[in-house]
Amino acid sequence: MRFNQAFEVLDHLIDVYEAISMACERLLDETETERSRMLLHYLIQKQRENIQYIRDIKLRMPESLLNIWIDEDIEKSIISATKDIHVASNVKTHELMQHVDTLHENIIVWLNVTTNVIPNQDLLIQLQNITDSLNQRHRQLAQAVNRMDDM
């Protein structure tokens, strides 16, 4: 559907992070290297934190903003992409992070497209803040993974 309300955008973000978490759980069964398994557990934790972050924002956001209509499709391909991720049993952490980076980039591109069609300044600021926070969280994740690789 082309038109969606703001709460549906947030619900979809939750769905995306749940799909990423489920993909990481599935990859645990495919992965044998201990470092990659540690990373997958860490990624699952970080996706759960992202889910809680979005849920908290949704709870705090005024209903008037949540009900604003947005002329933008919900990007379903991100969830589909999580199902297409398969790895070798000896996958390296940098290879896993390439998948995570790609998913993150797709999320941010979709959020940026969505913010371009927001008709309300307050909602626009909220969505930009969410985008900025998700970018910051991803940078912190990447830094933590780099530190893990340095060990």
mmCIF file with all atom_site columns, C-alpha atoms in Angstrom, residues 53-130:
data_model
loop_
_atom_site.group_PDB
_atom_site.id
_atom_site.type_symbol
_atom_site.label_atom_id
_atom_site.label_alt_id
_atom_site.label_comp_id
_atom_site.label_asym_id
_atom_site.label_entity_id
_atom_site.label_seq_id
_atom_site.pdbx_PDB_ins_code
_atom_site.Cartn_x
_atom_site.Cartn_y
_atom_site.Cartn_z
_atom_site.occupancy
_atom_site.B_iso_or_equiv
_atom_site.pdbx_formal_charge
_atom_site.auth_seq_id
_atom_site.auth_comp_id
_atom_site.auth_asym_id
_atom_site.auth_atom_id
_atom_site.pdbx_PDB_model_num
ATOM 1  C CA . TYR A 1 53  ? 14.571 1.729   21.126 1.00 0.00 ? 53  TYR A CA 1
ATOM 2  C CA . ILE A 1 54  ? 11.903 1.976   18.407 1.00 0.00 ? 54  ILE A CA 1
ATOM 3  C CA . ARG A 1 55  ? 9.205  0.647   20.759 1.00 0.00 ? 55  ARG A CA 1
ATOM 4  C CA . ASP A 1 56  ? 10.146 3.249   23.369 1.00 0.00 ? 56  ASP A CA 1
ATOM 5  C CA . ILE A 1 57  ? 9.972  6.045   20.805 1.00 0.00 ? 57  ILE A CA 1
ATOM 6  C CA . LYS A 1 58  ? 6.607  4.806   19.624 1.00 0.00 ? 58  LYS A CA 1
ATOM 7  C CA . LEU A 1 59  ? 5.291  4.783   23.212 1.00 0.00 ? 59  LEU A CA 1
ATOM 8  C CA . ARG A 1 60  ? 6.524  8.335   23.837 1.00 0.00 ? 60  ARG A CA 1
ATOM 9  C CA . MET A 1 61  ? 5.411  9.777   20.516 1.00 0.00 ? 61  MET A CA 1
ATOM 10 C CA . PRO A 1 62  ? 2.143  11.715  20.605 1.00 0.00 ? 62  PRO A CA 1
ATOM 11 C CA . GLU A 1 63  ? -0.756 9.889   18.989 1.00 0.00 ? 63  GLU A CA 1
ATOM 12 C CA . SER A 1 64  ? -1.314 12.859  16.699 1.00 0.00 ? 64  SER A CA 1
ATOM 13 C CA . LEU A 1 65  ? 2.128  12.222  15.149 1.00 0.00 ? 65  LEU A CA 1
ATOM 14 C CA . LEU A 1 66  ? 1.691  8.453   15.022 1.00 0.00 ? 66  LEU A CA 1
ATOM 15 C CA . ASN A 1 67  ? -1.494 8.864   13.000 1.00 0.00 ? 67  ASN A CA 1
ATOM 16 C CA . ILE A 1 68  ? -0.067 11.175  10.337 1.00 0.00 ? 68  ILE A CA 1
ATOM 17 C CA . TRP A 1 69  ? -0.391 9.749   6.846  1.00 0.00 ? 69  TRP A CA 1
ATOM 18 C CA . ILE A 1 70  ? 2.753  9.423   4.745  1.00 0.00 ? 70  ILE A CA 1
ATOM 19 C CA . ASP A 1 71  ? 2.802  9.005   0.984  1.00 0.00 ? 71  ASP A CA 1
ATOM 20 C CA . GLU A 1 72  ? 5.417  6.248   0.950  1.00 0.00 ? 72  GLU A CA 1
ATOM 21 C CA . ASP A 1 73  ? 5.496  2.488   0.529  1.00 0.00 ? 73  ASP A CA 1
ATOM 22 C CA . ILE A 1 74  ? 6.760  0.243   3.282  1.00 0.00 ? 74  ILE A CA 1
ATOM 23 C CA . GLU A 1 75  ? 10.033 -1.241  2.011  1.00 0.00 ? 75  GLU A CA 1
ATOM 24 C CA . LYS A 1 76  ? 9.467  -5.008  2.194  1.00 0.00 ? 76  LYS A CA 1
ATOM 25 C CA . SER A 1 77  ? 12.648 -6.000  0.374  1.00 0.00 ? 77  SER A CA 1
ATOM 26 C CA . ILE A 1 78  ? 14.809 -5.467  3.465  1.00 0.00 ? 78  ILE A CA 1
ATOM 27 C CA . ILE A 1 79  ? 13.016 -8.254  5.322  1.00 0.00 ? 79  ILE A CA 1
ATOM 28 C CA . SER A 1 80  ? 13.240 -10.473 2.251  1.00 0.00 ? 80  SER A CA 1
ATOM 29 C CA . ALA A 1 81  ? 16.977 -9.818  2.042  1.00 0.00 ? 81  ALA A CA 1
ATOM 30 C CA . THR A 1 82  ? 17.471 -11.171 5.579  1.00 0.00 ? 82  THR A CA 1
ATOM 31 C CA . LYS A 1 83  ? 16.046 -14.512 4.463  1.00 0.00 ? 83  LYS A CA 1
ATOM 32 C CA . ASP A 1 84  ? 18.493 -14.691 1.562  1.00 0.00 ? 84  ASP A CA 1
ATOM 33 C CA . ILE A 1 85  ? 21.610 -14.454 3.733  1.00 0.00 ? 85  ILE A CA 1
ATOM 34 C CA . HIS A 1 86  ? 23.535 -17.702 3.878  1.00 0.00 ? 86  HIS A CA 1
ATOM 35 C CA . VAL A 1 87  ? 27.124 -18.161 4.968  1.00 0.00 ? 87  VAL A CA 1
ATOM 36 C CA . ALA A 1 88  ? 29.798 -20.799 4.899  1.00 0.00 ? 88  ALA A CA 1
ATOM 37 C CA . SER A 1 89  ? 30.433 -22.626 8.157  1.00 0.00 ? 89  SER A CA 1
ATOM 38 C CA . ASN A 1 90  ? 33.842 -20.925 8.409  1.00 0.00 ? 90  ASN A CA 1
ATOM 39 C CA . VAL A 1 91  ? 32.522 -17.414 7.758  1.00 0.00 ? 91  VAL A CA 1
ATOM 40 C CA . LYS A 1 92  ? 34.727 -14.554 8.948  1.00 0.00 ? 92  LYS A CA 1
ATOM 41 C CA . THR A 1 93  ? 33.421 -11.696 11.081 1.00 0.00 ? 93  THR A CA 1
ATOM 42 C CA . HIS A 1 94  ? 34.103 -9.120  8.359  1.00 0.00 ? 94  HIS A CA 1
ATOM 43 C CA . GLU A 1 95  ? 31.915 -11.141 5.974  1.00 0.00 ? 95  GLU A CA 1
ATOM 44 C CA . LEU A 1 96  ? 29.070 -11.135 8.492  1.00 0.00 ? 96  LEU A CA 1
ATOM 45 C CA . MET A 1 97  ? 29.500 -7.410  8.980  1.00 0.00 ? 97  MET A CA 1
ATOM 46 C CA . GLN A 1 98  ? 29.246 -6.854  5.232  1.00 0.00 ? 98  GLN A CA 1
ATOM 47 C CA . HIS A 1 99  ? 25.734 -8.320  5.382  1.00 0.00 ? 99  HIS A CA 1
ATOM 48 C CA . VAL A 1 100 ? 24.856 -6.191  8.405  1.00 0.00 ? 100 VAL A CA 1
ATOM 49 C CA . ASP A 1 101 ? 26.280 -3.070  6.730  1.00 0.00 ? 101 ASP A CA 1
ATOM 50 C CA . THR A 1 102 ? 24.222 -3.689  3.602  1.00 0.00 ? 102 THR A CA 1
ATOM 51 C CA . LEU A 1 103 ? 21.023 -4.169  5.603  1.00 0.00 ? 103 LEU A CA 1
ATOM 52 C CA . HIS A 1 104 ? 21.737 -1.020  7.610  1.00 0.00 ? 104 HIS A CA 1
ATOM 53 C CA . GLU A 1 105 ? 22.364 0.998   4.441  1.00 0.00 ? 105 GLU A CA 1
ATOM 54 C CA . ASN A 1 106 ? 19.056 -0.225  2.994  1.00 0.00 ? 106 ASN A CA 1
ATOM 55 C CA . ILE A 1 107 ? 17.214 0.769   6.174  1.00 0.00 ? 107 ILE A CA 1
ATOM 56 C CA . ILE A 1 108 ? 18.758 4.247   6.135  1.00 0.00 ? 108 ILE A CA 1
ATOM 57 C CA . VAL A 1 109 ? 18.030 4.764   2.428  1.00 0.00 ? 109 VAL A CA 1
ATOM 58 C CA . TRP A 1 110 ? 14.381 3.843   3.017  1.00 0.00 ? 110 TRP A CA 1
ATOM 59 C CA . LEU A 1 111 ? 14.152 6.128   6.064  1.00 0.00 ? 111 LEU A CA 1
ATOM 60 C CA . ASN A 1 112 ? 15.695 8.999   4.093  1.00 0.00 ? 112 ASN A CA 1
ATOM 61 C CA . VAL A 1 113 ? 13.209 8.502   1.258  1.00 0.00 ? 113 VAL A CA 1
ATOM 62 C CA . THR A 1 114 ? 10.411 8.424   3.825  1.00 0.00 ? 114 THR A CA 1
ATOM 63 C CA . THR A 1 115 ? 11.572 11.612  5.546  1.00 0.00 ? 115 THR A CA 1
ATOM 64 C CA . ASN A 1 116 ? 11.497 13.386  2.189  1.00 0.00 ? 116 ASN A CA 1
ATOM 65 C CA . VAL A 1 117 ? 7.728  12.922  1.981  1.00 0.00 ? 117 VAL A CA 1
ATOM 66 C CA . ILE A 1 118 ? 6.794  13.689  5.609  1.00 0.00 ? 118 ILE A CA 1
ATOM 67 C CA . PRO A 1 119 ? 4.145  16.435  5.603  1.00 0.00 ? 119 PRO A CA 1
ATOM 68 C CA . ASN A 1 120 ? 4.617  17.430  9.259  1.00 0.00 ? 120 ASN A CA 1
ATOM 69 C CA . GLN A 1 121 ? 7.694  19.180  10.649 1.00 0.00 ? 121 GLN A CA 1
ATOM 70 C CA . ASP A 1 122 ? 7.468  17.539  14.100 1.00 0.00 ? 122 ASP A CA 1
ATOM 71 C CA . LEU A 1 123 ? 7.239  14.060  12.590 1.00 0.00 ? 123 LEU A CA 1
ATOM 72 C CA . LEU A 1 124 ? 10.067 14.903  10.199 1.00 0.00 ? 124 LEU A CA 1
ATOM 73 C CA . ILE A 1 125 ? 12.298 15.830  13.140 1.00 0.00 ? 125 ILE A CA 1
ATOM 74 C CA . GLN A 1 126 ? 11.336 12.629  14.980 1.00 0.00 ? 126 GLN A CA 1
ATOM 75 C CA . LEU A 1 127 ? 12.160 10.433  11.973 1.00 0.00 ? 127 LEU A CA 1
ATOM 76 C CA . GLN A 1 128 ? 15.436 12.268  11.344 1.00 0.00 ? 128 GLN A CA 1
ATOM 77 C CA . ASN A 1 129 ? 16.368 11.755  14.997 1.00 0.00 ? 129 ASN A CA 1
ATOM 78 C CA . ILE A 1 130 ? 15.586 8.037   14.663 1.00 0.00 ? 130 ILE A CA 1
#
